Short mmCIF file of C-alpha atoms in Angstrom, two decimals:
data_model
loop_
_atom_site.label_atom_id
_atom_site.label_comp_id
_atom_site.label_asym_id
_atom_site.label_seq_id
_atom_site.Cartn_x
_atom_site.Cartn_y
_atom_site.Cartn_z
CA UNK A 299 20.31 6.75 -14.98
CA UNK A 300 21.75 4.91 -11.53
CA UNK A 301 20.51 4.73 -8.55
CA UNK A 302 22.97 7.44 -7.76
CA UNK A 303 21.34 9.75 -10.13
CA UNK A 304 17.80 9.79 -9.27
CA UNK A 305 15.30 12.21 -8.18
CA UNK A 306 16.38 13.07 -4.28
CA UNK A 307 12.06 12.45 -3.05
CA UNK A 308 12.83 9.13 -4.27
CA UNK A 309 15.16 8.39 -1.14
CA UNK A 310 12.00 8.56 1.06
CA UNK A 311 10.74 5.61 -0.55
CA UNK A 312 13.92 3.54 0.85
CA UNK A 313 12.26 3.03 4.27
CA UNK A 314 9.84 0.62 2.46
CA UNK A 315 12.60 -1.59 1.15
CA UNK A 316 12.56 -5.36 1.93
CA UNK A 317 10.18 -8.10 3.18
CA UNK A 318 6.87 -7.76 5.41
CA UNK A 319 4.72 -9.78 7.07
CA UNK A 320 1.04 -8.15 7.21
CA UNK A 321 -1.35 -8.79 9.79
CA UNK A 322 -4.85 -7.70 9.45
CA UNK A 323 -6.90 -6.62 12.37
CA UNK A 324 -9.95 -8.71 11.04
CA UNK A 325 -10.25 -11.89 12.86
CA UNK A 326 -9.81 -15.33 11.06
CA UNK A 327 -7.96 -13.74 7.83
CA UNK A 328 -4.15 -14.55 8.85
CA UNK A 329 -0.90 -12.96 7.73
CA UNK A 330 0.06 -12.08 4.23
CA UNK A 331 3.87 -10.35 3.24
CA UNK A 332 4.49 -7.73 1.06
CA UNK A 333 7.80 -6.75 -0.56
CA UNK A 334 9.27 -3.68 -2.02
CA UNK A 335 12.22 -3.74 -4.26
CA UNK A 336 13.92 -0.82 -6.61
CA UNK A 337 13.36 -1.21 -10.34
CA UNK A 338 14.56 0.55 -13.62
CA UNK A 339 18.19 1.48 -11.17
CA UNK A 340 15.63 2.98 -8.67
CA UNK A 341 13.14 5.44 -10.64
CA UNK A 342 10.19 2.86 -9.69
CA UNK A 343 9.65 1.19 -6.84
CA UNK A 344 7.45 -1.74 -7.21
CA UNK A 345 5.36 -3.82 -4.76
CA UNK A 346 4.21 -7.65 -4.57
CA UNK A 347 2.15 -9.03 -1.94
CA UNK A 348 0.58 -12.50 -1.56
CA UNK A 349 -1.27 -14.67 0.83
CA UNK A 350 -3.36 -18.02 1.46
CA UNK A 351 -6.96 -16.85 2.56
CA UNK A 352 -7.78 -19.57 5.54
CA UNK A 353 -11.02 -21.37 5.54
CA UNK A 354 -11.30 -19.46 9.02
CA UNK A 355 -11.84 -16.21 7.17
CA UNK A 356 -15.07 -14.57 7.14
CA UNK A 357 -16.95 -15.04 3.43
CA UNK A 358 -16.50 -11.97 2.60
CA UNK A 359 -12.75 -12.20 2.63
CA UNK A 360 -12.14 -15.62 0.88
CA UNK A 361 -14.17 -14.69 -2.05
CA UNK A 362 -12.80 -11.02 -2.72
CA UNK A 363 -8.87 -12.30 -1.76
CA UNK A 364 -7.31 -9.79 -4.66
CA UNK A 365 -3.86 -11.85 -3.86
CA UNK A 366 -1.66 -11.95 -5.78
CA UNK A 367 -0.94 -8.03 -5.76
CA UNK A 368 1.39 -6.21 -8.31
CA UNK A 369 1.37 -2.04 -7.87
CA UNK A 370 4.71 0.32 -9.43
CA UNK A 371 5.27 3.78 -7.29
CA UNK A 372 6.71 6.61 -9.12
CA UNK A 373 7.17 10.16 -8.71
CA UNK A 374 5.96 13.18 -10.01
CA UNK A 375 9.27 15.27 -9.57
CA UNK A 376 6.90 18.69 -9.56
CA UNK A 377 5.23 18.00 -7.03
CA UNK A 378 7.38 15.51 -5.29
CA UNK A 379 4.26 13.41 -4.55
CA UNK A 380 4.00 9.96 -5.46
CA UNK A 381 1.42 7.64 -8.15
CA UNK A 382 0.28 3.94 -7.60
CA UNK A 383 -0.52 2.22 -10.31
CA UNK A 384 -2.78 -1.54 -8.44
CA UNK A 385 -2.97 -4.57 -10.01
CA UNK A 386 -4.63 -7.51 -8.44
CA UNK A 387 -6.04 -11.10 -9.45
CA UNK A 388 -9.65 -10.04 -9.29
CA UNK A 389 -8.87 -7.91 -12.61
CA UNK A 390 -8.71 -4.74 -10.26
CA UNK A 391 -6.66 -2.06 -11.41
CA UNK A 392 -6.75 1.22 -9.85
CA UNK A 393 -4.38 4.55 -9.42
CA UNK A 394 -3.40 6.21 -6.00
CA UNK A 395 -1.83 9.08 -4.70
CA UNK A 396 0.69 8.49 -2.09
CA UNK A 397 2.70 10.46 0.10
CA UNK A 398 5.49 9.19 2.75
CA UNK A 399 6.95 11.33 4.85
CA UNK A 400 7.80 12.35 8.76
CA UNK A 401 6.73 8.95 9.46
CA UNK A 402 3.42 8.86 8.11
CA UNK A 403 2.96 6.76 4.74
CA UNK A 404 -0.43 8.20 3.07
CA UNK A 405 -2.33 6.74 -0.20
CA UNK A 406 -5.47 7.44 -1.34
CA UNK A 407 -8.10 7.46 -4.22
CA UNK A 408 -11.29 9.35 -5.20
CA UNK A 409 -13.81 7.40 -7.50
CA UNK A 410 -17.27 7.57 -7.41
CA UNK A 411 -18.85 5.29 -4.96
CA UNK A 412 -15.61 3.87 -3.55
CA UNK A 413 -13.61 6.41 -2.23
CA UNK A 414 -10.47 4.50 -0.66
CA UNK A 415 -7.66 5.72 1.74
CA UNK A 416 -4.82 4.57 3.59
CA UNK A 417 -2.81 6.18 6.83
CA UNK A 418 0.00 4.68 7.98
CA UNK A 419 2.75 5.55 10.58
CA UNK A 420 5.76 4.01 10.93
CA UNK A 421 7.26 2.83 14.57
CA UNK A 422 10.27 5.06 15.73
CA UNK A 423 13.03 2.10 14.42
CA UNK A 424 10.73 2.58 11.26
CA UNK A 425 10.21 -1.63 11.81
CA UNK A 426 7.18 -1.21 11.80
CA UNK A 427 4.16 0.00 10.57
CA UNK A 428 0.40 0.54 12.72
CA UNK A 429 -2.07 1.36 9.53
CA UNK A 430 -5.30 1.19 8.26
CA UNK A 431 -7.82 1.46 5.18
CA UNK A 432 -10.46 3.73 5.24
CA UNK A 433 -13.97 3.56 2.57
CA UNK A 434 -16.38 6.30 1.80
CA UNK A 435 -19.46 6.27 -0.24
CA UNK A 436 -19.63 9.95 -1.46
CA UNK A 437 -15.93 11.36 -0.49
CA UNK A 438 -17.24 12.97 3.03
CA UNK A 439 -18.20 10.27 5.09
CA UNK A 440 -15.55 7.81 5.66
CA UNK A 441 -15.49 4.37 7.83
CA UNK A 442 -12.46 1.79 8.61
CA UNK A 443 -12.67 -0.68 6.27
CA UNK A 444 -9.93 -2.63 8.17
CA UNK A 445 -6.32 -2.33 10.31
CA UNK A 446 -3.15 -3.75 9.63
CA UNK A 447 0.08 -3.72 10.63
CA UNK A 448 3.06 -4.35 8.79
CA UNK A 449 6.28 -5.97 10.48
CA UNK A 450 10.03 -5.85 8.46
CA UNK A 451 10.85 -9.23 8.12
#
């Protein structure tokens, strides 16, 4: 299998190739990066992000920092929607759903007591990326847990 070869949905994933710097709307925390890169000639595409936690950064943030960050995307080609498969240095592991499409890169997760989801939409020059994370107790009530916005390097 080549990169030439794979499923078509895959192609949507392109628009995350490359470097990014994150920024998270939470004041004190800083900038992280992210970067996505094809692997196996393009039927996974896989995900690293790091970051140095300032001293600035609320508590909360320096002592659950889950960088380094590993996940693998792949595709379901029956329903043409997308897995996540989290790794972080906590010892977190966890599986998302993910859609990208029309601009509008979605991921989410049900488990009980920490329901988690992510909506993202992509600038017009698809440079970059205004998003957020979203928590929910029981699956009905949901809160920001905290923005972000992703710039291509």
């Amino acid at each position: 299998m080549t990169m030439a070869d794979r499923h078509p949905a895959l192609a949507r994933l392109d628009t995350l190739l490359g470097r990014w710097t994150v920024r998270l709307k939470v004041d004190g925390v800083g900038t992280s990066w992210t970067e996505f890169s094809w692997q196996d000639d393009g039927l996974f595409l896989h995900q690293r992000s790091d970051a140095e936690i300032p001293p600035s950064a609320p508590p909360g943030w320096r002592e659950n920092a889950p960088f380094p960050v590993t996940s693998v995307i792949g595709l379901d080609d029956a329903s043409e929607q997308f897995t996540m498969m989290y790794a972080d240095a906590r010892g977190v592991h966890r599986v998302y759903q993910m859609t990208l499409a029309d601009g509008v890169w979605r991921i989410w997760r049900h488990a009980p007591g920490f329901n988690q989801r992510f909506h993202g939409t992509f600038s017009p020059g698809g440079d970059a990326i205004d998003a957020r994370w979203e928590m929910s107790e029981d699956g009905e009530t949901w809160r920001v847990d905290f923005g972000l916005t992703y710039t291509r390097d």
